[in-house]
Coordinates of C-alpha atoms in Angstrom, one line a residue:
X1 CA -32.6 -3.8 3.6
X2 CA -29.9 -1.5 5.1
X3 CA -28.6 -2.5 8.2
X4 CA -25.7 -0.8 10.5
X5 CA -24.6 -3.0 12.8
X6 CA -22.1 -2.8 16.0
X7 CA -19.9 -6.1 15.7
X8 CA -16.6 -6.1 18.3
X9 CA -15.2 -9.4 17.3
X10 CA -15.9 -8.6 13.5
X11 CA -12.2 -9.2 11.9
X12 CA -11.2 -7.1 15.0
X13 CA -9.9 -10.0 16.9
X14 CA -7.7 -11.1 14.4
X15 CA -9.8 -13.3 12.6
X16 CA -9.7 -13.2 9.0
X17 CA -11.7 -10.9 6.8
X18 CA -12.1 -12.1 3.3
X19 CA -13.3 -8.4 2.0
X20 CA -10.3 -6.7 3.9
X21 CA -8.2 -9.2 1.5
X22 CA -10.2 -8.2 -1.5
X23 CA -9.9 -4.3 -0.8
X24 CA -6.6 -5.0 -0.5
X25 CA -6.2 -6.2 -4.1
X26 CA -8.4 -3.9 -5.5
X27 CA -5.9 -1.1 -4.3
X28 CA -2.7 -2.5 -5.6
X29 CA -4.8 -2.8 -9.0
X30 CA -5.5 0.7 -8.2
X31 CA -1.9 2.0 -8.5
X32 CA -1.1 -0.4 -11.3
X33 CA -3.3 0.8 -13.3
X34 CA -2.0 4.5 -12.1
X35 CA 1.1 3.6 -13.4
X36 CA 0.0 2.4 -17.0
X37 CA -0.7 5.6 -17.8
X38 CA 2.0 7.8 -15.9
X39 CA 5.0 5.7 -16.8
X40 CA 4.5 5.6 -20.7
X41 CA 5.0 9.5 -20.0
X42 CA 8.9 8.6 -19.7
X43 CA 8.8 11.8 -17.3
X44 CA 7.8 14.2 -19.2
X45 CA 4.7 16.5 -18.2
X46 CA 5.0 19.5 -20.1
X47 CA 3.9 18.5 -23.6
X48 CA 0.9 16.5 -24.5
X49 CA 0.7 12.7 -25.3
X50 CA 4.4 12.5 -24.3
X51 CA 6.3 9.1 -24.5
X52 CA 4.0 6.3 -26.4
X53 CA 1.2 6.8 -24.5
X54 CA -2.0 7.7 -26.8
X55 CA -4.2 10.6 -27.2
X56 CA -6.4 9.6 -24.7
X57 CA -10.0 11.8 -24.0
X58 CA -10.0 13.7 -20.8
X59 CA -12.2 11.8 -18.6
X60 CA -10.6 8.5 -19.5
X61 CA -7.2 9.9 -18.2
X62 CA -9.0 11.4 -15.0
X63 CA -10.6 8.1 -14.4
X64 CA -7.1 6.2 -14.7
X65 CA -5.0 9.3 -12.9
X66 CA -6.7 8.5 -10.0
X67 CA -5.7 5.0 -9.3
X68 CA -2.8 6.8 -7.4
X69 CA -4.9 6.9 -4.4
X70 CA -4.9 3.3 -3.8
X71 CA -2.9 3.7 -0.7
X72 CA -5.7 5.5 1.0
X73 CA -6.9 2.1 0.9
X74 CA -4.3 0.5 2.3
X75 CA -3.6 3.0 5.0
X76 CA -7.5 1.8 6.1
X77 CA -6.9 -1.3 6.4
X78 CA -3.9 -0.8 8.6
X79 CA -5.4 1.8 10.5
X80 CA -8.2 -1.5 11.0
X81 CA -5.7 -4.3 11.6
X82 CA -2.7 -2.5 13.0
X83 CA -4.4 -1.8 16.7
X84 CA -5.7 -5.5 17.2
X85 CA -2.6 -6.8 16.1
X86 CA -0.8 -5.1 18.8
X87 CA -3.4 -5.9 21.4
X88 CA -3.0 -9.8 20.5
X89 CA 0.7 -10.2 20.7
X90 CA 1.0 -8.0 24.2
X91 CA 4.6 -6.2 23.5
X92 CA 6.0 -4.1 22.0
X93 CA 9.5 -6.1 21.3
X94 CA 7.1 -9.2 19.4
X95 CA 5.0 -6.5 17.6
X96 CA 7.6 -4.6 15.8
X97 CA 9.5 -7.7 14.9
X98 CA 6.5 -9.2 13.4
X99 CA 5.6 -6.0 11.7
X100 CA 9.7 -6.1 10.2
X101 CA 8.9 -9.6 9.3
X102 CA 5.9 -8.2 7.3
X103 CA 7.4 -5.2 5.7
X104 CA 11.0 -5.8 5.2
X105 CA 11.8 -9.1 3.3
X106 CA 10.5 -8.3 -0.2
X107 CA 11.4 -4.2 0.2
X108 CA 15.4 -4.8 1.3
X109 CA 15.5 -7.7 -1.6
X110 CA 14.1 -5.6 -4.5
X111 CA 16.3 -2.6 -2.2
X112 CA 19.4 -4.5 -2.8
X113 CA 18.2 -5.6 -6.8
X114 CA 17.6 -1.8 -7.3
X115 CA 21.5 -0.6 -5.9
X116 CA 23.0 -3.5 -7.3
X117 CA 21.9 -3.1 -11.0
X118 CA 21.0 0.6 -10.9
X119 CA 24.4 1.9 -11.4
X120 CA 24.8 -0.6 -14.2
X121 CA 21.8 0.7 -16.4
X122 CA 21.8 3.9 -14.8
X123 CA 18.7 4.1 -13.9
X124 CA 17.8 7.8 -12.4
X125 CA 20.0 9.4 -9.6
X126 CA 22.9 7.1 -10.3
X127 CA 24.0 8.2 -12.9
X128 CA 27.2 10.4 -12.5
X129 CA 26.4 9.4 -8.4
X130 CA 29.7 8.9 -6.4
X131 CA 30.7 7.0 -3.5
X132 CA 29.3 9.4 -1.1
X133 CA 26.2 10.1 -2.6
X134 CA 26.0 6.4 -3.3
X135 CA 25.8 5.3 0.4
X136 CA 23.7 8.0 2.0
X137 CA 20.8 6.9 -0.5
X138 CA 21.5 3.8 0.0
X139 CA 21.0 3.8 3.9
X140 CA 18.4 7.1 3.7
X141 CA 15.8 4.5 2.0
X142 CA 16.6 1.1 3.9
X143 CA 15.3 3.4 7.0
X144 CA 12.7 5.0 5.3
X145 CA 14.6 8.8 5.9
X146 CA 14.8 9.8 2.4
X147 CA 12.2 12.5 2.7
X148 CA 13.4 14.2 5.8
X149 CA 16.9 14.1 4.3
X150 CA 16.1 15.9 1.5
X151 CA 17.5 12.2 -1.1
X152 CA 15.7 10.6 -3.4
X153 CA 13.3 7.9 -2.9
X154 CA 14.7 4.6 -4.3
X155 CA 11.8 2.2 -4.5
X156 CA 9.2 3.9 -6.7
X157 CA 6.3 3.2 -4.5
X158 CA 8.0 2.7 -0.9
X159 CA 6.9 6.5 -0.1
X160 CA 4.4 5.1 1.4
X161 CA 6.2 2.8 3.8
X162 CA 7.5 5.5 5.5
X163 CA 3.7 5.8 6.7
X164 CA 3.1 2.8 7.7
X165 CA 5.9 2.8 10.2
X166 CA 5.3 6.4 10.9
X167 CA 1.7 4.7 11.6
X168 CA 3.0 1.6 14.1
X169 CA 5.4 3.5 15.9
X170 CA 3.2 6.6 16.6
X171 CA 0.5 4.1 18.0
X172 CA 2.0 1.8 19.6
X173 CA 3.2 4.4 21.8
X174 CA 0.2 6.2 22.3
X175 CA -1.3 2.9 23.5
X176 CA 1.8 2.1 25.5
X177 CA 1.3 5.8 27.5
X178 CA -2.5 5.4 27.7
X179 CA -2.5 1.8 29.3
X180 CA 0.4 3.1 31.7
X181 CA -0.4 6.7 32.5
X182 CA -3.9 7.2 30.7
X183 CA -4.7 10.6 28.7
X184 CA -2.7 12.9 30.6
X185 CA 0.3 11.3 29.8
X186 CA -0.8 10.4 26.5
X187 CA -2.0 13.8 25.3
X188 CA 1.3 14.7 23.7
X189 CA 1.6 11.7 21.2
X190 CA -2.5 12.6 20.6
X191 CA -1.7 16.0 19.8
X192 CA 1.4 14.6 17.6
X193 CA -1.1 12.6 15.7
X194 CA -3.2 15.4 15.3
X195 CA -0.4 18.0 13.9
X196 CA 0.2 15.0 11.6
X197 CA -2.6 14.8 10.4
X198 CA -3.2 18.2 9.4
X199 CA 0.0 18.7 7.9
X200 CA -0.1 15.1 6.1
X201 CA -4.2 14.8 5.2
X202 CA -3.9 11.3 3.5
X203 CA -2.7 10.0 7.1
X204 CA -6.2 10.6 8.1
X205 CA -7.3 7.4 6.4
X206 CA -5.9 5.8 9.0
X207 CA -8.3 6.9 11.8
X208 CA -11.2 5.6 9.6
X209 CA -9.2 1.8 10.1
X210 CA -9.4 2.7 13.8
X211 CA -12.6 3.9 14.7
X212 CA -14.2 1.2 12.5
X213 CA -11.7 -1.7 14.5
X214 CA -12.4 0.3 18.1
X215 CA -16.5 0.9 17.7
X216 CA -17.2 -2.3 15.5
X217 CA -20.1 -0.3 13.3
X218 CA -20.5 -1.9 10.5
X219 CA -23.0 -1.2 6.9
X220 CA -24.6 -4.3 5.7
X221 CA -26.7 -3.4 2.6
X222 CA -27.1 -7.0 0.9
X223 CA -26.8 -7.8 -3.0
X224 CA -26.5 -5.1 -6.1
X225 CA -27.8 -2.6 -4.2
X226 CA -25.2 -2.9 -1.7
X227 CA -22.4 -3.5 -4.3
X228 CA -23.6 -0.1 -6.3
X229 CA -23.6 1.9 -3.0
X230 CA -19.9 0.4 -2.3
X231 CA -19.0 1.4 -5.6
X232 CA -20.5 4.9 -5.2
X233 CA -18.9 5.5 -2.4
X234 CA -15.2 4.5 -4.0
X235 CA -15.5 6.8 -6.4
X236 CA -16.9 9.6 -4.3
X237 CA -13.5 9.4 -2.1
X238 CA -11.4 8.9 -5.1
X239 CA -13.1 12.1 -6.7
X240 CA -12.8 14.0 -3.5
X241 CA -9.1 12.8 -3.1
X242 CA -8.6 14.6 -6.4
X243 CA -10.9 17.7 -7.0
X244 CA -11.3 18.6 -3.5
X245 CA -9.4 17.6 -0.3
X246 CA -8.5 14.6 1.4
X247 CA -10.4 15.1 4.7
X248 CA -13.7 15.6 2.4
X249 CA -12.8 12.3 1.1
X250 CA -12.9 10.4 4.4
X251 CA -17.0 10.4 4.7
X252 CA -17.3 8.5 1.6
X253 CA -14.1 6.7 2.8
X254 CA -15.5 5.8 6.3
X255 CA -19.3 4.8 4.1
X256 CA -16.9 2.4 2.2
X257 CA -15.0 0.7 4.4
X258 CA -18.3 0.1 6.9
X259 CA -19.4 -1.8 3.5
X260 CA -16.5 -3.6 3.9
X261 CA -16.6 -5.0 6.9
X262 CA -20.0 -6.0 7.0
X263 CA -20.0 -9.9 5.8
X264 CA -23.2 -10.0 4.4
X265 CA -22.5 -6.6 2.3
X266 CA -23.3 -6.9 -1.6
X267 CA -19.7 -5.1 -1.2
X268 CA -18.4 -7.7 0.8
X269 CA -19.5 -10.5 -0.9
X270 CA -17.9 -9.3 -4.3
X271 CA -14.9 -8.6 -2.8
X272 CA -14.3 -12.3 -1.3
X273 CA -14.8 -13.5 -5.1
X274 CA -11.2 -16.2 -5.8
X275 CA -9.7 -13.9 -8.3
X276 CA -9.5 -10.7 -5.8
X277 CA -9.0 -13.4 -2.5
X278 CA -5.5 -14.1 -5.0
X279 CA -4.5 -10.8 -6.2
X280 CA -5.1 -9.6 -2.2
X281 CA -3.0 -12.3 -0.6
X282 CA -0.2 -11.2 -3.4
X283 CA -0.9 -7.7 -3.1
X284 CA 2.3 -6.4 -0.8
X285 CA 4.9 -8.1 -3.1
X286 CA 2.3 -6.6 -6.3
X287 CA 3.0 -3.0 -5.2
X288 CA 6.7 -3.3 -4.5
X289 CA 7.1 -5.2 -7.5
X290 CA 5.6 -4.1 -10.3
X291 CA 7.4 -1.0 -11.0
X292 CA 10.5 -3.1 -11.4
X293 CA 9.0 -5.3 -14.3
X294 CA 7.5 -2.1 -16.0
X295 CA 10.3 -0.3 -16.3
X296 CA 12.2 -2.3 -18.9
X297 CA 8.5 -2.7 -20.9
X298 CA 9.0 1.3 -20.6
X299 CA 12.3 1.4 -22.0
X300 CA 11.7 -0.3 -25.0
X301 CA 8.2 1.2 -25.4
X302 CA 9.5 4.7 -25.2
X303 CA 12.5 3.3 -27.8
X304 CA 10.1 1.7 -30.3
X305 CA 7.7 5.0 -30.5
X306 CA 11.2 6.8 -31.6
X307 CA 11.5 4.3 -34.6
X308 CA 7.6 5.1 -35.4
X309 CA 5.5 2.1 -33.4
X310 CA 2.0 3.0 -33.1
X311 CA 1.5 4.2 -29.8
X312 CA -2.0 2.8 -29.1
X313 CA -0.2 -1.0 -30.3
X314 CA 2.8 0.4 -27.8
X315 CA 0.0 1.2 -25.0
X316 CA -1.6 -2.0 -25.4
X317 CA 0.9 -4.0 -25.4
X318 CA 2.3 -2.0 -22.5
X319 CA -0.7 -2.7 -20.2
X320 CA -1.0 -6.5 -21.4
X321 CA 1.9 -7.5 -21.1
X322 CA 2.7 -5.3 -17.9
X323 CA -0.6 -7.0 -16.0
X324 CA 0.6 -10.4 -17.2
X325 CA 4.2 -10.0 -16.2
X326 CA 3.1 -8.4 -12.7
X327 CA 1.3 -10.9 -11.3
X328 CA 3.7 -13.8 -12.1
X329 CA 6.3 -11.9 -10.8
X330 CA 4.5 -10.8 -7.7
X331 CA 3.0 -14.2 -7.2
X332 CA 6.8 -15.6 -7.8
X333 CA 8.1 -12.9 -4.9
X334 CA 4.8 -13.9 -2.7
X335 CA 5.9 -17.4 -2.5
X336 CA 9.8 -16.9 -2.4
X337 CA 10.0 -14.1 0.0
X338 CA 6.7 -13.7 1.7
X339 CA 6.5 -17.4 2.5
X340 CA 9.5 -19.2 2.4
X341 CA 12.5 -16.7 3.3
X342 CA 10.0 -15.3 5.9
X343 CA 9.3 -18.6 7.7
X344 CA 13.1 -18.9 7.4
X345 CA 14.0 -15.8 9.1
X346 CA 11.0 -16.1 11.9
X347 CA 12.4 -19.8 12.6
X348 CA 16.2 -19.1 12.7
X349 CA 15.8 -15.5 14.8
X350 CA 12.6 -15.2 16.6
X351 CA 13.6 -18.2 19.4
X352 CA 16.9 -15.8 19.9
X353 CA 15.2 -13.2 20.5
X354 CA 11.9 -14.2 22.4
X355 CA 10.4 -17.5 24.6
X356 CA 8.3 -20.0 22.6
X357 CA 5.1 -18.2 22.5
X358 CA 2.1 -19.5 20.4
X359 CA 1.8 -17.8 17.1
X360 CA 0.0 -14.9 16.3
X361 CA -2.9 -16.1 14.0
X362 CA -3.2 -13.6 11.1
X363 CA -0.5 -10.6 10.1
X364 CA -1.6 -7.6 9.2

């Protein structure tokens, strides 16, 4: 039976939602798996079967090229989260610090890993980089600026964090101006949002987060018929994300993440299975991370298919070893950073900055 359902409190009050946890390691899977194929390509794109990766058929490199579009999945389920999180802690100041408690700790350690051994290896843009050129990347990427400067983007996946803040700081105003001067004064940041959108058409993922965390609607279709129509749906948006255009990708998108959010989804209920409840509780520190402990797998794969290595034994090994290596790592940076040296920093800063106030119950 298919049921749509209008449920307020549904994960929307900052309880937690075991799916929304799922999804989210599904899509740092999603890019992983992106990045097995695109990173045996050591960077070349104009030959065929470049680097060690294989002759692979057509579809099957289709099927993994898309795995890029992970972060339309996560831009969802901030677009979801984000707006409760900064109705529950009711400023602005507490918001944005927990949101730089979130984002920062694990991307300014790997940011400071990445400058610090970079030059040594020479790893990209620094080699033959001086001083100058040295510094303005440096700061460009710790504030997320690289883009509108023009410099290259240090952290191979942190494009995307420039989103995401883009994403809290353009609502959290709007709200701010709505709850003070209603639309009128509002109606500038709106039509911000809305220029945005059309001239960035993945940000429009976010709105499906939103409407689904303002209206509550939710699509409970129960067991393998609901899991198949989930699935359906995935690859619909991934499809249209590829071979069409990202706002014909938001249908299937919105279908999707109504699945989601339903409990009693077949969708649902596979995505709150242990293995994905793990891989989405690490999945922040698995998409900063991974890049880091591929590239030296790279290196030597790319070395070894000079001296005559099979490439489907480099490929394999490449994807086994990379999986394996990722998710201790990750799970080692989860722990470390995510957990430890973020309790650290909340504890030691937050009473200088802010009166004792209960904790929030569930970060975004």
């Amino acid at each position: 039976m298919i049921e749509t359902t209008r449920r307020p409190n549904a994960g929307s009050d900052g309880s937690f939602v075991p799916s929304v946890q799922g999804l989210r390691g599904i899509a740092a899977l999603s890019v992983l798996m992106d990045h097995f194929y695109d990173m045996p390509k050591g960077g070349v794109y104009d030959i065929p079967d470049p680097g060690f990766l294989p002759s692979l058929w057509l579809w099957l490199q289709s099927v993994i090229n898309v795995g890029g579009h992970g972060v339309e999945l996560f831009f969802m389920i901030s677009g979801f989260l984000i707006p409760a999180s900064l109705v529950r802690h009711g400023s602005l100041p507490r918001f944005f610090f927990d949101r730089v408690l979130r984002i920062m700790p694990v991307f300014v350690v790997l940011h400071l890993a990445l400058f610090t051994i970079g030059p040594i290896v020479g790893y990209k843009f620094f080699r033959g980089i001086d001083l100058t050129g040295y510094l303005a990347i440096f700061t460009a990427n710790l504030f997320f600026v690289q883009d509108a400067l023009g410099l290259p983007i240090a952290q191979q996946n942190a494009w995307t964090l420039t989103y995401e803040w883009a994403f809290y700081i353009w609502f959290a105003l709007t709200f701010s101006m709505l709850r003070v001067g209603g639309r009128m004064l509002a109606a500038p940041m709106i039509l911000l949002g809305v220029a945005c959108l059309l001239h960035w058409p993945i940000t429009a993922f976010f709105c499906i987060g939103m409407l689904l965390s303002a209206t509550g609607w939710r699509i409970s279709i129960p067991g393998p018929l609901g899991l198949m129509a989930g699935l359906t749906c995935g690859i619909a948006m991934y499809a249209s994300l590829v071979l069409f255009h990202p706002f014909l990708g938001l249908i299937p998108g919105l279908l999707l993440f109504a699945m989601v959010l339903a409990p009693d989804s077949g969708l649902a209920r596979a995505l709150s299975t242990p293995p994905l409840q793990y891989v989405g509780k690490i999945s922040y520190s698995l998409y900063l991370v991974h890049p880091f402990v591929l590239f030296p797998l790279q290196v030597a794969g790319l070395k070894l298919v000079a001296f005559g290595v099979n490439r489907w034994l480099l490929w394999s090994a490449f994807i086994v070893f990379g999986l394996a290596m990722s998710l201790i790592v990750s799970a080692i940076s989860f722990e470390l950073i995510e957990v430890r040296l973020r309790r650290l920093l909340d504890t030691a800063v937050r009473g200088v900055l802010f009166r004792p106030l209960r904790k929030v119950e569930q970060s975004a």
